[in-house]
Amino acid sequence: MDGAIDIGQILKIFGIFILIFGILLVSNGSYALYKNLKEKEEYANRKPTVLVEKNDEDTLIITAKQEKGIEKIVYSWNGGEEVTISASNKTYFEKVIELPTGENTINVVVTAINGQKEEYQQKYVKKEDPNIEITAVENKIKVSVTSTEKIATVSYKWDDDENQEEEINDTSFEKLIDIPQGLHTLTVVATTVNNKITTKQQEVHGVTKPKLEVTTDGKDFIIKAADDEKLEKVEFKLNGQAYRLKLNNTELTYRYPMSDGENKLEVTVYNSNGLTAVSKVKCTKQ
């Protein structure tokens, strides 16, 4: 009787183990199925990847990838007109585009066939060829032109005046140009032997130094200053003693008495554009 009871308990325990094992198998299978469905869902909804990099000095290459496929690429420069490129649902797609001259920002949006999008934005700089640089050198403008090929001609003009043209036949060129008084627009055009053309315009404010004259009548120093726009101040030093006059006009005539014996005077006049004129005189009062 005891033996029968023991066998029944063993069978009961074995049955429980079988049940638990079955539950574990079902649970593991359900989890594996859930995980597989989840991974497929994530895979289906994955965003595309996009990369933009320089292909050479004149072009960029846009690369897009997504396992399900790329529908299209849309790009624009500096927020301007958009260009749409069909990727034909390819999982890997690349496109070479022209890099515009100067400093420009590209905005790229890649759309996958699952509707997911990825955006890319970056600033790129392409030097002009031929390249024109316009800089101020004192009261003149310096025009510098460089090119990877020989420059045929360089022309320039102020506002709507007649063009001044020079033949170059070299890969570099520099010229100092006088600036007319006031605000003007300088236009420079460089043309290479293969007819590549670069045009650059720049507003230039022409200013001149103030005029300064220092004389004496034997008793006083006479300081005369003038400027086409405005005098700001006059500073002078007489025998080591410094003086300053604040101004707000275009002309000045100022007298200052000389001391007995030797007199050393240094005068500096400033205009509203920060330019100066200096005069040094030495004379003796009997």
CSV table of C-alpha atoms in Angstrom, one decimal:
chain,number,residue,atom,x,y,z
A,1,MET,CA,0.0,0.0,0.0
A,2,ASP,CA,2.8,2.3,0.9
A,3,GLY,CA,4.5,1.5,-2.4
A,4,ALA,CA,1.4,2.5,-4.4
A,5,ILE,CA,1.2,5.8,-2.5
A,6,ASP,CA,4.8,6.6,-3.3
A,7,ILE,CA,4.3,5.9,-7.1
A,8,GLY,CA,1.2,8.1,-7.1
A,9,GLN,CA,3.1,11.0,-5.5
A,10,ILE,CA,5.9,10.6,-8.0
A,11,LEU,CA,3.5,10.6,-10.9
A,12,LYS,CA,1.9,13.7,-9.5
A,13,ILE,CA,5.2,15.5,-9.0
A,14,PHE,CA,6.3,14.5,-12.5
A,15,GLY,CA,3.0,15.8,-13.9
A,16,ILE,CA,3.6,19.2,-12.2
A,17,PHE,CA,7.1,19.3,-13.7
A,18,ILE,CA,5.7,18.6,-17.1
A,19,LEU,CA,3.1,21.3,-16.7
A,20,ILE,CA,5.7,23.9,-15.6
A,21,PHE,CA,8.0,22.9,-18.4
A,22,GLY,CA,5.2,23.4,-20.9
A,23,ILE,CA,4.4,26.8,-19.5
A,24,LEU,CA,8.0,27.8,-19.8
A,25,LEU,CA,8.1,26.6,-23.4
A,26,VAL,CA,5.0,28.6,-24.2
A,27,SER,CA,6.3,31.6,-22.4
A,28,ASN,CA,9.7,31.5,-24.1
A,29,GLY,CA,8.0,31.0,-27.5
A,30,SER,CA,5.7,33.9,-26.9
A,31,TYR,CA,8.6,36.2,-25.8
A,32,ALA,CA,10.7,35.1,-28.8
A,33,LEU,CA,7.7,35.9,-31.1
A,34,TYR,CA,7.1,39.2,-29.4
A,35,LYS,CA,10.8,40.1,-29.6
A,36,ASN,CA,10.9,39.2,-33.3
A,37,LEU,CA,7.8,41.2,-34.1
A,38,LYS,CA,9.3,44.2,-32.1
A,39,GLU,CA,12.5,44.0,-34.0
A,40,LYS,CA,10.7,43.9,-37.3
A,41,GLU,CA,8.6,46.9,-36.3
A,42,GLU,CA,11.7,48.9,-35.2
A,43,TYR,CA,13.5,47.8,-38.4
A,44,ALA,CA,10.5,48.9,-40.5
A,45,ASN,CA,10.4,52.3,-38.7
A,46,ARG,CA,14.1,53.0,-38.6
A,47,LYS,CA,15.3,56.4,-39.8
A,48,PRO,CA,17.5,56.8,-42.8
A,49,THR,CA,21.1,58.0,-42.4
A,50,VAL,CA,22.5,60.8,-44.5
A,51,LEU,CA,26.1,62.1,-45.0
A,52,VAL,CA,27.3,65.1,-47.0
A,53,GLU,CA,31.0,65.6,-47.7
A,54,LYS,CA,33.3,67.3,-50.2
A,55,ASN,CA,33.8,65.2,-53.3
A,56,ASP,CA,36.4,67.7,-54.7
A,57,GLU,CA,36.9,71.5,-54.7
A,58,ASP,CA,33.8,72.0,-56.9
A,59,THR,CA,31.3,69.3,-55.8
A,60,LEU,CA,29.7,67.6,-52.8
A,61,ILE,CA,28.5,64.0,-52.5
A,62,ILE,CA,25.2,63.2,-50.7
A,63,THR,CA,25.0,59.7,-49.4
A,64,ALA,CA,21.7,58.2,-48.0
A,65,LYS,CA,21.0,54.7,-46.6
A,66,GLN,CA,18.0,52.8,-45.2
A,67,GLU,CA,17.3,49.0,-45.1
A,68,LYS,CA,13.8,49.3,-46.5
A,69,GLY,CA,14.7,51.9,-49.2
A,70,ILE,CA,15.1,55.6,-49.8
A,71,GLU,CA,12.2,57.4,-51.5
A,72,LYS,CA,13.8,60.8,-52.2
A,73,ILE,CA,16.4,63.4,-51.3
A,74,VAL,CA,15.5,67.1,-51.1
A,75,TYR,CA,18.2,69.8,-50.8
A,76,SER,CA,18.4,73.6,-50.9
A,77,TRP,CA,21.1,76.3,-50.5
A,78,ASN,CA,20.7,79.1,-48.0
A,79,GLY,CA,17.0,78.3,-47.6
A,80,GLY,CA,16.3,79.0,-51.2
A,81,GLU,CA,14.6,76.9,-54.0
A,82,GLU,CA,14.4,73.2,-53.2
A,83,VAL,CA,15.8,70.5,-55.5
A,84,THR,CA,14.1,67.0,-55.3
A,85,ILE,CA,16.0,63.8,-56.4
A,86,SER,CA,14.2,60.5,-56.7
A,87,ALA,CA,16.1,57.6,-55.1
A,88,SER,CA,13.9,54.9,-56.7
A,89,ASN,CA,13.5,53.1,-53.3
A,90,LYS,CA,17.2,52.0,-53.3
A,91,THR,CA,18.6,51.0,-49.9
A,92,TYR,CA,21.8,52.9,-50.7
A,93,PHE,CA,21.9,56.1,-52.8
A,94,GLU,CA,24.4,58.8,-53.6
A,95,LYS,CA,24.3,61.9,-55.6
A,96,VAL,CA,27.1,64.4,-56.6
A,97,ILE,CA,26.0,68.1,-56.7
A,98,GLU,CA,27.7,71.3,-57.6
A,99,LEU,CA,29.2,73.4,-54.7
A,100,PRO,CA,28.3,77.1,-55.3
A,101,THR,CA,31.0,79.8,-55.0
A,102,GLY,CA,31.4,81.6,-51.7
A,103,GLU,CA,30.1,80.7,-48.2
A,104,ASN,CA,26.8,78.8,-48.4
A,105,THR,CA,24.7,76.5,-46.2
A,106,ILE,CA,23.1,73.3,-47.5
A,107,ASN,CA,20.0,71.8,-46.0
A,108,VAL,CA,19.3,68.1,-46.9
A,109,VAL,CA,16.2,66.1,-46.1
A,110,VAL,CA,16.2,62.3,-46.8
A,111,THR,CA,12.8,60.5,-46.8
A,112,ALA,CA,12.7,56.7,-46.6
A,113,ILE,CA,9.8,54.6,-48.0
A,114,ASN,CA,8.6,54.0,-44.4
A,115,GLY,CA,8.0,57.8,-44.1
A,116,GLN,CA,10.8,58.4,-41.7
A,117,LYS,CA,13.0,61.4,-42.4
A,118,GLU,CA,16.5,62.6,-41.5
A,119,GLU,CA,17.8,66.1,-41.9
A,120,TYR,CA,21.4,67.4,-42.5
A,121,GLN,CA,22.6,71.0,-42.4
A,122,GLN,CA,26.2,72.3,-42.9
A,123,LYS,CA,28.1,75.4,-44.1
A,124,TYR,CA,30.6,75.0,-47.0
A,125,VAL,CA,33.0,77.5,-48.5
A,126,LYS,CA,34.2,77.5,-52.1
A,127,LYS,CA,36.9,80.0,-53.1
A,128,GLU,CA,36.2,81.8,-56.4
A,129,ASP,CA,38.4,81.1,-59.3
A,130,PRO,CA,39.6,83.6,-60.3
A,131,ASN,CA,39.5,85.0,-56.8
A,132,ILE,CA,39.2,88.8,-56.2
A,133,GLU,CA,40.1,90.5,-52.9
A,134,ILE,CA,39.4,94.2,-52.2
A,135,THR,CA,41.1,95.8,-49.2
A,136,ALA,CA,41.8,99.3,-48.0
A,137,VAL,CA,45.4,100.5,-47.9
A,138,GLU,CA,45.4,104.0,-46.2
A,139,ASN,CA,43.5,106.2,-48.6
A,140,LYS,CA,43.6,103.8,-51.6
A,141,ILE,CA,42.0,100.5,-52.5
A,142,LYS,CA,44.1,97.4,-53.3
A,143,VAL,CA,42.6,94.9,-55.8
A,144,SER,CA,44.3,91.5,-55.6
A,145,VAL,CA,43.4,88.7,-58.1
A,146,THR,CA,44.6,85.1,-58.1
A,147,SER,CA,43.7,82.2,-60.3
A,148,THR,CA,44.6,78.6,-61.0
A,149,GLU,CA,45.0,79.5,-64.7
A,150,LYS,CA,46.3,82.6,-66.3
A,151,ILE,CA,44.3,85.8,-66.0
A,152,ALA,CA,43.6,87.4,-69.4
A,153,THR,CA,42.2,90.8,-68.2
A,154,VAL,CA,41.1,92.7,-65.1
A,155,SER,CA,38.7,95.6,-65.4
A,156,TYR,CA,37.3,98.0,-62.8
A,157,LYS,CA,35.0,101.0,-62.5
A,158,TRP,CA,33.5,103.3,-60.0
A,159,ASP,CA,29.7,103.4,-60.0
A,160,ASP,CA,28.6,103.8,-63.7
A,161,ASP,CA,31.8,105.3,-64.9
A,162,GLU,CA,33.7,103.9,-67.9
A,163,ASN,CA,35.6,100.6,-67.4
A,164,GLN,CA,39.4,100.7,-66.9
A,165,GLU,CA,40.8,97.4,-68.3
A,166,GLU,CA,44.3,95.9,-68.1
A,167,GLU,CA,45.8,92.9,-69.8
A,168,ILE,CA,47.5,90.5,-67.4
A,169,ASN,CA,48.6,87.2,-68.8
A,170,ASP,CA,49.6,85.9,-65.3
A,171,THR,CA,48.1,83.9,-62.5
A,172,SER,CA,48.1,86.9,-60.1
A,173,PHE,CA,47.6,90.6,-60.2
A,174,GLU,CA,47.6,93.6,-57.7
A,175,LYS,CA,46.7,97.2,-58.2
A,176,LEU,CA,46.3,100.3,-56.0
A,177,ILE,CA,43.4,102.5,-57.0
A,178,ASP,CA,42.6,106.0,-55.8
A,179,ILE,CA,39.3,106.4,-54.0
A,180,PRO,CA,37.0,109.2,-54.9
A,181,GLN,CA,35.6,111.2,-52.0
A,182,GLY,CA,32.3,110.0,-50.5
A,183,LEU,CA,30.4,106.7,-50.9
A,184,HIS,CA,30.9,104.8,-54.1
A,185,THR,CA,30.6,101.3,-55.6
A,186,LEU,CA,33.7,99.6,-57.0
A,187,THR,CA,33.1,96.8,-59.6
A,188,VAL,CA,36.0,94.5,-60.5
A,189,VAL,CA,35.8,91.8,-63.2
A,190,ALA,CA,38.5,89.2,-63.7
A,191,THR,CA,38.6,87.0,-66.8
A,192,THR,CA,40.9,84.0,-67.4
A,193,VAL,CA,42.3,82.8,-70.7
A,194,ASN,CA,39.7,80.1,-70.7
A,195,ASN,CA,36.9,82.7,-70.2
A,196,LYS,CA,36.2,81.9,-66.6
A,197,ILE,CA,34.8,85.2,-65.1
A,198,THR,CA,34.5,86.5,-61.6
A,199,THR,CA,32.8,89.8,-60.7
A,200,LYS,CA,33.0,91.5,-57.3
A,201,GLN,CA,31.3,94.7,-56.2
A,202,GLN,CA,32.0,96.5,-53.0
A,203,GLU,CA,30.9,99.8,-51.5
A,204,VAL,CA,33.8,102.1,-50.5
A,205,HIS,CA,33.7,105.2,-48.5
A,206,GLY,CA,36.5,107.5,-49.8
A,207,VAL,CA,38.0,109.7,-47.1
A,208,THR,CA,41.0,112.1,-47.0
A,209,LYS,CA,43.3,113.3,-44.3
A,210,PRO,CA,42.5,116.7,-42.8
A,211,LYS,CA,44.6,119.7,-44.0
A,212,LEU,CA,46.9,121.4,-41.5
A,213,GLU,CA,49.0,124.5,-41.7
A,214,VAL,CA,51.0,126.0,-38.8
A,215,THR,CA,52.6,129.5,-39.2
A,216,THR,CA,53.7,132.3,-36.9
A,217,ASP,CA,53.6,136.1,-37.1
A,218,GLY,CA,56.5,136.5,-34.6
A,219,LYS,CA,54.1,136.8,-31.6
A,220,ASP,CA,51.6,133.9,-32.0
A,221,PHE,CA,51.4,130.5,-33.5
A,222,ILE,CA,48.6,130.3,-36.1
A,223,ILE,CA,47.0,126.9,-36.5
A,224,LYS,CA,44.8,126.4,-39.6
A,225,ALA,CA,43.0,123.1,-40.1
A,226,ALA,CA,40.2,122.0,-42.5
A,227,ASP,CA,38.4,118.8,-43.5
A,228,ASP,CA,35.9,117.9,-46.2
A,229,GLU,CA,33.6,116.3,-43.7
A,230,LYS,CA,34.3,117.3,-40.1
A,231,LEU,CA,37.2,118.1,-37.7
A,232,GLU,CA,37.0,116.3,-34.4
A,233,LYS,CA,39.8,117.7,-32.3
A,234,VAL,CA,43.2,119.3,-32.3
A,235,GLU,CA,46.0,118.4,-29.9
A,236,PHE,CA,49.2,120.4,-29.6
A,237,LYS,CA,52.2,120.4,-27.4
A,238,LEU,CA,54.2,123.6,-26.8
A,239,ASN,CA,57.6,123.2,-25.1
A,240,GLY,CA,56.4,120.0,-23.5
A,241,GLN,CA,53.0,121.3,-22.3
A,242,ALA,CA,50.0,119.5,-23.8
A,243,TYR,CA,46.7,121.2,-24.9
A,244,ARG,CA,43.5,119.9,-26.6
A,245,LEU,CA,40.7,121.6,-28.5
A,246,LYS,CA,37.4,119.7,-29.2
A,247,LEU,CA,35.8,120.6,-32.5
A,248,ASN,CA,32.6,120.0,-34.5
A,249,ASN,CA,33.1,121.9,-37.7
A,250,THR,CA,35.0,121.7,-41.0
A,251,GLU,CA,37.5,124.6,-40.5
A,252,LEU,CA,39.6,126.0,-37.7
A,253,THR,CA,41.9,129.1,-37.3
A,254,TYR,CA,43.5,129.2,-33.8
A,255,ARG,CA,46.1,131.5,-32.4
A,256,TYR,CA,48.3,130.8,-29.4
A,257,PRO,CA,51.0,133.1,-28.0
A,258,MET,CA,54.7,132.2,-28.2
A,259,SER,CA,57.0,132.2,-25.3
A,260,ASP,CA,60.2,134.2,-25.2
A,261,GLY,CA,63.2,132.4,-26.6
A,262,GLU,CA,63.0,129.0,-28.4
A,263,ASN,CA,59.5,127.5,-29.0
A,264,LYS,CA,58.9,123.9,-30.1
A,265,LEU,CA,55.3,123.1,-31.2
A,266,GLU,CA,53.8,119.8,-32.4
A,267,VAL,CA,50.2,119.9,-33.7
A,268,THR,CA,48.0,116.9,-34.5
A,269,VAL,CA,44.5,117.4,-36.0
A,270,TYR,CA,41.9,114.5,-36.2
A,271,ASN,CA,38.9,114.3,-38.5
A,272,SER,CA,35.6,112.3,-37.9
A,273,ASN,CA,37.0,109.4,-39.9
A,274,GLY,CA,39.9,108.9,-37.5
A,275,LEU,CA,42.5,110.2,-40.0
A,276,THR,CA,45.2,112.6,-38.7
A,277,ALA,CA,47.6,115.3,-40.0
A,278,VAL,CA,50.7,116.3,-38.0
A,279,SER,CA,52.9,119.4,-38.2
A,280,LYS,CA,56.1,120.2,-36.2
A,281,VAL,CA,57.6,123.7,-36.1
A,282,LYS,CA,60.4,125.4,-34.1
A,283,CYS,CA,61.1,129.1,-33.9
A,284,THR,CA,62.5,131.7,-31.6
A,285,LYS,CA,60.7,134.7,-30.2
A,286,GLN,CA,63.1,137.7,-29.8
